[in-house]
Amino acid sequence: MDNRIKLYIWFSVIFSVLGEEWTANVVKSIDALVGSCVVLPCTVSHPGTYLSTSRLRGIWHRKDKSNEIFYHEDSTKILDSFKGRTRLLGNLGQNNCTLEIIQVKDHDNGPFCFRIELVRKDTNQPTKEKYSFVEKCADITMIHDKPQLKLGPIKTATQGKPYTLTCSVHHTCPSHLPQIKWSRERKDDDITEVHKHIHSGVWEAESILSFVPEEKDDESELTCTATFSGGIKSEAKFTLNVKRQQNYNHIIIPAVAVAATAVIFGLFCVLMVKKYNMWNRMSRLSLLQK
């Protein structure tokens, strides 16, 4: 290959790499239930080819004080108030820098910013390539009130017919899903759990209870309880109204009996008339023969 072509290709590769930048996307704001946990979604991208997790080091720090570290692979560098409470959920080699914070406290204020460093493969020491994304940090709003559960659809049940009730709640900690339980969990009941992502940083846990109500279930109380990480519980209650199915046996049975009696009586009358007509003809024949 011509040297000029080689040189052109080399410069093209260099300029294409230099033209790209390291970027990170972090959830801007998120609610966190005090005493529970919270997950800060984060993705990072870099120019060039694939880099293994061993070549990358992820760090979370305070925006205005980069030396105040919330997460570091070297736990001795983490602020005492955060030690043992943070971890990376994502794999940096797969561009995932998501952070989990457990046992959320009132003073867990940020903003929380992500930094990534390239390290030497042989010594694990950082290189000069370090990137802090202080323009994209996460703010946490501390929530003290228990999350409100949503029950629905609220409607009257019908005895003997399938009935479905759903209990759902939003949360911000998909690594420790809320556990939803019903006060009614009988052998023939069917319970289905659904977990879905609502939008950045917010998920929904849902429990669907299906059963066939009986007459004894009328005015019974159904309770849905959600237990969050840290043992925090929230519940919602609902009084079930069961409509009895109409029983028409007291009308149908007598009507059937009357109809059956009428049919039998009619058949009897027909037979009697036929028998009378036959007897009458035989009597006439007997007179004629005399």
CSV table of C-alpha atoms in Angstrom, one decimal:
chain,number,residue,atom,x,y,z
A,1,MET,CA,0.0,0.0,0.0
A,2,ASP,CA,1.2,3.5,-0.8
A,3,ASN,CA,2.7,5.3,2.2
A,4,ARG,CA,0.6,8.3,1.5
A,5,ILE,CA,-2.6,6.2,1.7
A,6,LYS,CA,-1.4,4.7,4.9
A,7,LEU,CA,-0.7,8.1,6.3
A,8,TYR,CA,-4.1,9.3,5.2
A,9,ILE,CA,-5.9,6.4,6.9
A,10,TRP,CA,-3.8,6.9,10.1
A,11,PHE,CA,-4.8,10.6,10.3
A,12,SER,CA,-8.4,9.8,9.6
A,13,VAL,CA,-8.6,7.4,12.5
A,14,ILE,CA,-6.8,9.8,14.9
A,15,PHE,CA,-9.1,12.7,14.0
A,16,SER,CA,-12.3,10.6,14.2
A,17,VAL,CA,-11.3,9.6,17.7
A,18,LEU,CA,-10.3,13.1,18.8
A,19,GLY,CA,-13.6,14.4,17.3
A,20,GLU,CA,-15.6,12.3,19.8
A,21,GLU,CA,-16.0,13.0,23.5
A,22,TRP,CA,-16.6,11.1,26.7
A,23,THR,CA,-20.2,11.6,27.7
A,24,ALA,CA,-22.4,10.5,30.6
A,25,ASN,CA,-26.2,10.6,31.1
A,26,VAL,CA,-27.3,10.7,34.7
A,27,VAL,CA,-30.9,11.1,36.0
A,28,LYS,CA,-31.3,14.8,37.0
A,29,SER,CA,-33.6,14.5,40.0
A,30,ILE,CA,-35.1,11.6,41.8
A,31,ASP,CA,-37.1,10.9,45.0
A,32,ALA,CA,-35.7,8.6,47.7
A,33,LEU,CA,-37.6,7.1,50.6
A,34,VAL,CA,-35.6,7.8,53.8
A,35,GLY,CA,-34.6,4.5,55.4
A,36,SER,CA,-35.0,2.6,52.1
A,37,CYS,CA,-32.8,2.6,49.0
A,38,VAL,CA,-32.5,4.5,45.7
A,39,VAL,CA,-30.9,3.8,42.4
A,40,LEU,CA,-29.4,6.6,40.2
A,41,PRO,CA,-29.5,5.5,36.5
A,42,CYS,CA,-26.3,6.4,34.7
A,43,THR,CA,-24.8,5.5,31.3
A,44,VAL,CA,-21.4,6.5,29.9
A,45,SER,CA,-19.9,6.5,26.4
A,46,HIS,CA,-16.4,7.0,25.1
A,47,PRO,CA,-14.6,7.3,21.8
A,48,GLY,CA,-12.6,4.6,20.2
A,49,THR,CA,-12.9,0.8,20.7
A,50,TYR,CA,-14.3,-1.3,23.5
A,51,LEU,CA,-12.7,-0.9,26.9
A,52,SER,CA,-13.0,-3.7,29.5
A,53,THR,CA,-14.2,-2.9,33.0
A,54,SER,CA,-10.7,-3.6,34.3
A,55,ARG,CA,-9.4,-0.6,32.4
A,56,LEU,CA,-12.0,1.7,33.8
A,57,ARG,CA,-12.7,3.1,37.3
A,58,GLY,CA,-16.0,4.7,38.2
A,59,ILE,CA,-16.2,7.3,41.0
A,60,TRP,CA,-19.2,9.2,42.4
A,61,HIS,CA,-18.5,12.5,44.2
A,62,ARG,CA,-20.1,15.7,45.3
A,63,LYS,CA,-20.4,18.3,42.6
A,64,ASP,CA,-18.6,21.2,44.3
A,65,LYS,CA,-16.2,19.0,46.2
A,66,SER,CA,-14.7,16.3,44.1
A,67,ASN,CA,-12.6,15.0,47.1
A,68,GLU,CA,-15.9,14.1,48.9
A,69,ILE,CA,-16.5,10.7,47.5
A,70,PHE,CA,-19.7,8.8,47.7
A,71,TYR,CA,-18.4,5.7,45.9
A,72,HIS,CA,-15.0,4.4,45.0
A,73,GLU,CA,-13.6,0.9,44.5
A,74,ASP,CA,-11.2,1.8,47.3
A,75,SER,CA,-13.5,2.0,50.3
A,76,THR,CA,-11.0,4.0,52.3
A,77,LYS,CA,-11.6,7.0,50.1
A,78,ILE,CA,-15.3,7.0,50.6
A,79,LEU,CA,-16.9,9.5,53.1
A,80,ASP,CA,-17.5,7.8,56.4
A,81,SER,CA,-21.2,8.5,56.2
A,82,PHE,CA,-21.5,6.6,53.0
A,83,LYS,CA,-19.2,3.7,53.7
A,84,GLY,CA,-20.9,0.3,53.1
A,85,ARG,CA,-24.0,2.0,51.6
A,86,THR,CA,-23.0,2.5,48.0
A,87,ARG,CA,-22.1,0.3,45.1
A,88,LEU,CA,-22.0,0.3,41.3
A,89,LEU,CA,-24.8,-1.8,39.9
A,90,GLY,CA,-23.7,-1.4,36.3
A,91,ASN,CA,-20.8,-2.8,34.4
A,92,LEU,CA,-18.5,0.0,33.2
A,93,GLY,CA,-17.3,-2.1,30.2
A,94,GLN,CA,-21.0,-2.1,29.1
A,95,ASN,CA,-21.3,1.6,29.6
A,96,ASN,CA,-23.4,1.3,32.7
A,97,CYS,CA,-22.4,3.5,35.7
A,98,THR,CA,-25.6,3.1,37.7
A,99,LEU,CA,-25.2,3.8,41.5
A,100,GLU,CA,-27.2,2.2,44.3
A,101,ILE,CA,-27.5,3.9,47.8
A,102,ILE,CA,-29.0,1.8,50.6
A,103,GLN,CA,-30.3,2.9,54.0
A,104,VAL,CA,-31.0,6.4,52.7
A,105,LYS,CA,-30.4,9.1,55.3
A,106,ASP,CA,-31.6,12.7,55.5
A,107,HIS,CA,-28.1,14.0,55.0
A,108,ASP,CA,-27.5,12.1,51.7
A,109,ASN,CA,-27.5,15.4,49.8
A,110,GLY,CA,-25.6,15.9,46.6
A,111,PRO,CA,-25.6,16.7,43.9
A,112,PHE,CA,-24.1,13.3,43.0
A,113,CYS,CA,-21.7,13.5,40.0
A,114,PHE,CA,-20.0,10.7,38.1
A,115,ARG,CA,-16.3,10.6,37.1
A,116,ILE,CA,-14.5,7.9,35.1
A,117,GLU,CA,-10.8,7.2,34.9
A,118,LEU,CA,-8.7,5.1,32.6
A,119,VAL,CA,-6.3,2.9,34.6
A,120,ARG,CA,-3.2,1.0,33.5
A,121,LYS,CA,-3.9,-2.7,33.0
A,122,ASP,CA,-0.7,-3.8,34.7
A,123,THR,CA,-0.7,-1.5,37.8
A,124,ASN,CA,-4.3,-0.4,38.1
A,125,GLN,CA,-3.0,3.1,38.5
A,126,PRO,CA,-4.9,6.0,36.9
A,127,THR,CA,-3.7,7.5,33.6
A,128,LYS,CA,-4.1,11.2,32.7
A,129,GLU,CA,-7.4,10.4,31.1
A,130,LYS,CA,-10.0,11.4,33.7
A,131,TYR,CA,-13.4,12.8,33.0
A,132,SER,CA,-15.8,14.3,35.5
A,133,PHE,CA,-19.4,15.0,34.3
A,134,VAL,CA,-20.2,17.8,36.7
A,135,GLU,CA,-22.7,19.4,34.3
A,136,LYS,CA,-24.9,16.3,34.6
A,137,CYS,CA,-25.4,15.4,38.2
A,138,ALA,CA,-28.3,13.9,40.2
A,139,ASP,CA,-30.2,15.7,42.9
A,140,ILE,CA,-32.1,13.6,45.5
A,141,THR,CA,-35.3,14.7,47.2
A,142,MET,CA,-35.7,13.0,50.5
A,143,ILE,CA,-39.2,11.5,51.1
A,144,HIS,CA,-40.4,10.8,54.6
A,145,ASP,CA,-44.0,10.0,54.0
A,146,LYS,CA,-44.8,6.4,53.1
A,147,PRO,CA,-45.6,5.9,49.4
A,148,GLN,CA,-49.3,5.8,48.6
A,149,LEU,CA,-50.6,2.5,47.2
A,150,LYS,CA,-53.1,2.5,44.4
A,151,LEU,CA,-56.0,0.0,44.4
A,152,GLY,CA,-58.3,-0.6,41.5
A,153,PRO,CA,-60.6,-1.0,39.9
A,154,ILE,CA,-63.0,-0.4,42.8
A,155,LYS,CA,-66.2,-2.1,41.9
A,156,THR,CA,-68.9,-4.4,43.3
A,157,ALA,CA,-68.2,-8.1,42.9
A,158,THR,CA,-70.7,-10.7,41.9
A,159,GLN,CA,-71.0,-14.0,43.7
A,160,GLY,CA,-69.6,-16.9,41.7
A,161,LYS,CA,-68.0,-14.7,39.0
A,162,PRO,CA,-64.2,-14.0,38.7
A,163,TYR,CA,-63.1,-10.7,40.3
A,164,THR,CA,-59.8,-8.9,39.9
A,165,LEU,CA,-58.2,-6.2,42.0
A,166,THR,CA,-54.8,-4.5,41.4
A,167,CYS,CA,-52.4,-3.0,44.0
A,168,SER,CA,-49.6,-0.9,42.7
A,169,VAL,CA,-46.9,1.6,43.9
A,170,HIS,CA,-44.1,3.6,42.4
A,171,HIS,CA,-40.6,3.3,43.7
A,172,THR,CA,-37.0,4.3,42.9
A,173,CYS,CA,-35.1,1.2,43.9
A,174,PRO,CA,-35.4,-1.6,41.3
A,175,SER,CA,-32.5,-3.5,42.9
A,176,HIS,CA,-34.6,-4.1,46.0
A,177,LEU,CA,-38.2,-4.4,44.8
A,178,PRO,CA,-41.1,-3.7,47.1
A,179,GLN,CA,-42.8,-6.9,48.3
A,180,ILE,CA,-46.6,-6.7,47.9
A,181,LYS,CA,-48.8,-9.0,50.0
A,182,TRP,CA,-52.6,-9.4,50.3
A,183,SER,CA,-54.5,-10.1,53.5
A,184,ARG,CA,-56.5,-12.6,51.4
A,185,GLU,CA,-54.3,-15.3,49.8
A,186,ARG,CA,-56.4,-18.5,49.6
A,187,LYS,CA,-55.6,-21.7,47.9
A,188,ASP,CA,-57.7,-21.0,44.8
A,189,ASP,CA,-56.7,-17.3,44.5
A,190,ASP,CA,-54.3,-16.3,41.7
A,191,ILE,CA,-51.7,-13.6,42.3
A,192,THR,CA,-49.6,-12.1,39.5
A,193,GLU,CA,-46.7,-9.7,40.0
A,194,VAL,CA,-45.7,-7.2,37.4
A,195,HIS,CA,-42.7,-4.8,37.4
A,196,LYS,CA,-42.3,-2.1,34.8
A,197,HIS,CA,-40.2,1.0,34.1
A,198,ILE,CA,-42.3,4.2,34.1
A,199,HIS,CA,-39.6,6.8,33.3
A,200,SER,CA,-36.1,7.7,34.1
A,201,GLY,CA,-35.4,6.6,37.7
A,202,VAL,CA,-39.0,5.5,38.5
A,203,TRP,CA,-40.4,2.0,38.4
A,204,GLU,CA,-43.8,0.5,39.3
A,205,ALA,CA,-44.4,-2.7,41.3
A,206,GLU,CA,-47.9,-4.2,40.8
A,207,SER,CA,-49.7,-7.2,42.3
A,208,ILE,CA,-52.9,-8.5,40.6
A,209,LEU,CA,-55.3,-10.6,42.8
A,210,SER,CA,-57.9,-12.7,41.0
A,211,PHE,CA,-60.5,-14.8,42.8
A,212,VAL,CA,-64.1,-16.0,42.8
A,213,PRO,CA,-66.0,-14.2,45.6
A,214,GLU,CA,-68.4,-16.2,47.7
A,215,GLU,CA,-71.5,-15.0,49.7
A,216,LYS,CA,-69.4,-14.9,52.9
A,217,ASP,CA,-67.0,-12.4,51.3
A,218,ASP,CA,-69.5,-9.7,51.3
A,219,GLU,CA,-68.4,-6.6,53.4
A,220,SER,CA,-65.0,-8.3,54.0
A,221,GLU,CA,-61.9,-6.1,54.2
A,222,LEU,CA,-59.0,-6.6,51.8
A,223,THR,CA,-55.7,-5.1,52.7
A,224,CYS,CA,-52.7,-4.7,50.4
A,225,THR,CA,-49.3,-4.2,52.1
A,226,ALA,CA,-46.1,-3.1,50.4
A,227,THR,CA,-42.8,-3.7,52.3
A,228,PHE,CA,-39.9,-1.6,51.0
A,229,SER,CA,-36.1,-2.1,51.6
A,230,GLY,CA,-35.3,-1.2,55.1
A,231,GLY,CA,-38.6,-2.7,56.4
A,232,ILE,CA,-40.8,0.3,55.7
A,233,LYS,CA,-44.4,-0.6,55.1
A,234,SER,CA,-47.3,1.1,53.5
A,235,GLU,CA,-50.9,-0.3,53.1
A,236,ALA,CA,-54.2,0.3,51.5
A,237,LYS,CA,-57.6,-1.1,52.5
A,238,PHE,CA,-60.8,-1.9,50.6
A,239,THR,CA,-64.2,-3.2,51.7
A,240,LEU,CA,-65.5,-5.7,49.3
A,241,ASN,CA,-69.2,-5.7,48.4
A,242,VAL,CA,-70.5,-8.9,46.9
A,243,LYS,CA,-73.7,-8.9,44.9
A,244,ARG,CA,-75.6,-12.2,45.3
A,245,GLN,CA,-76.7,-14.0,42.1
A,246,GLN,CA,-80.5,-14.0,41.7
A,247,ASN,CA,-82.0,-17.4,42.5
A,248,TYR,CA,-85.1,-18.2,40.5
A,249,ASN,CA,-85.6,-21.7,41.7
A,250,HIS,CA,-88.6,-20.7,43.8
A,251,ILE,CA,-90.3,-19.7,40.5
A,252,ILE,CA,-88.8,-22.2,38.1
A,253,ILE,CA,-89.5,-25.4,40.1
A,254,PRO,CA,-93.2,-24.7,40.7
A,255,ALA,CA,-93.7,-23.7,37.1
A,256,VAL,CA,-92.0,-26.8,35.8
A,257,ALA,CA,-94.1,-28.9,38.2
A,258,VAL,CA,-97.3,-27.3,37.0
A,259,ALA,CA,-96.3,-27.7,33.3
A,260,ALA,CA,-95.4,-31.3,33.9
A,261,THR,CA,-98.7,-32.0,35.6
A,262,ALA,CA,-100.6,-30.3,32.8
A,263,VAL,CA,-98.7,-32.4,30.2
A,264,ILE,CA,-99.5,-35.6,32.1
A,265,PHE,CA,-103.1,-34.7,32.6
A,266,GLY,CA,-103.4,-33.8,28.9
A,267,LEU,CA,-101.9,-37.2,27.9
A,268,PHE,CA,-104.3,-38.9,30.2
A,269,CYS,CA,-107.2,-37.1,28.7
A,270,VAL,CA,-106.1,-38.0,25.2
A,271,LEU,CA,-105.8,-41.6,26.1
A,272,MET,CA,-109.2,-41.6,27.8
A,273,VAL,CA,-110.8,-40.1,24.7
A,274,LYS,CA,-109.1,-42.6,22.4
A,275,LYS,CA,-110.2,-45.5,24.7
A,276,TYR,CA,-113.8,-44.1,24.8
A,277,ASN,CA,-113.9,-43.8,21.0
A,278,MET,CA,-112.7,-47.4,20.6
A,279,TRP,CA,-115.2,-48.7,23.1
A,280,ASN,CA,-118.0,-46.8,21.3
A,281,ARG,CA,-117.0,-48.3,17.9
A,282,MET,CA,-116.9,-51.8,19.3
A,283,SER,CA,-120.4,-51.3,20.8
A,284,ARG,CA,-121.8,-50.3,17.5
A,285,LEU,CA,-120.3,-53.2,15.7
A,286,SER,CA,-121.8,-55.6,18.3
A,287,LEU,CA,-125.3,-54.1,17.8
A,288,LEU,CA,-125.0,-54.4,14.0
A,289,GLN,CA,-124.0,-58.1,14.2
A,290,LYS,CA,-127.1,-58.8,16.3
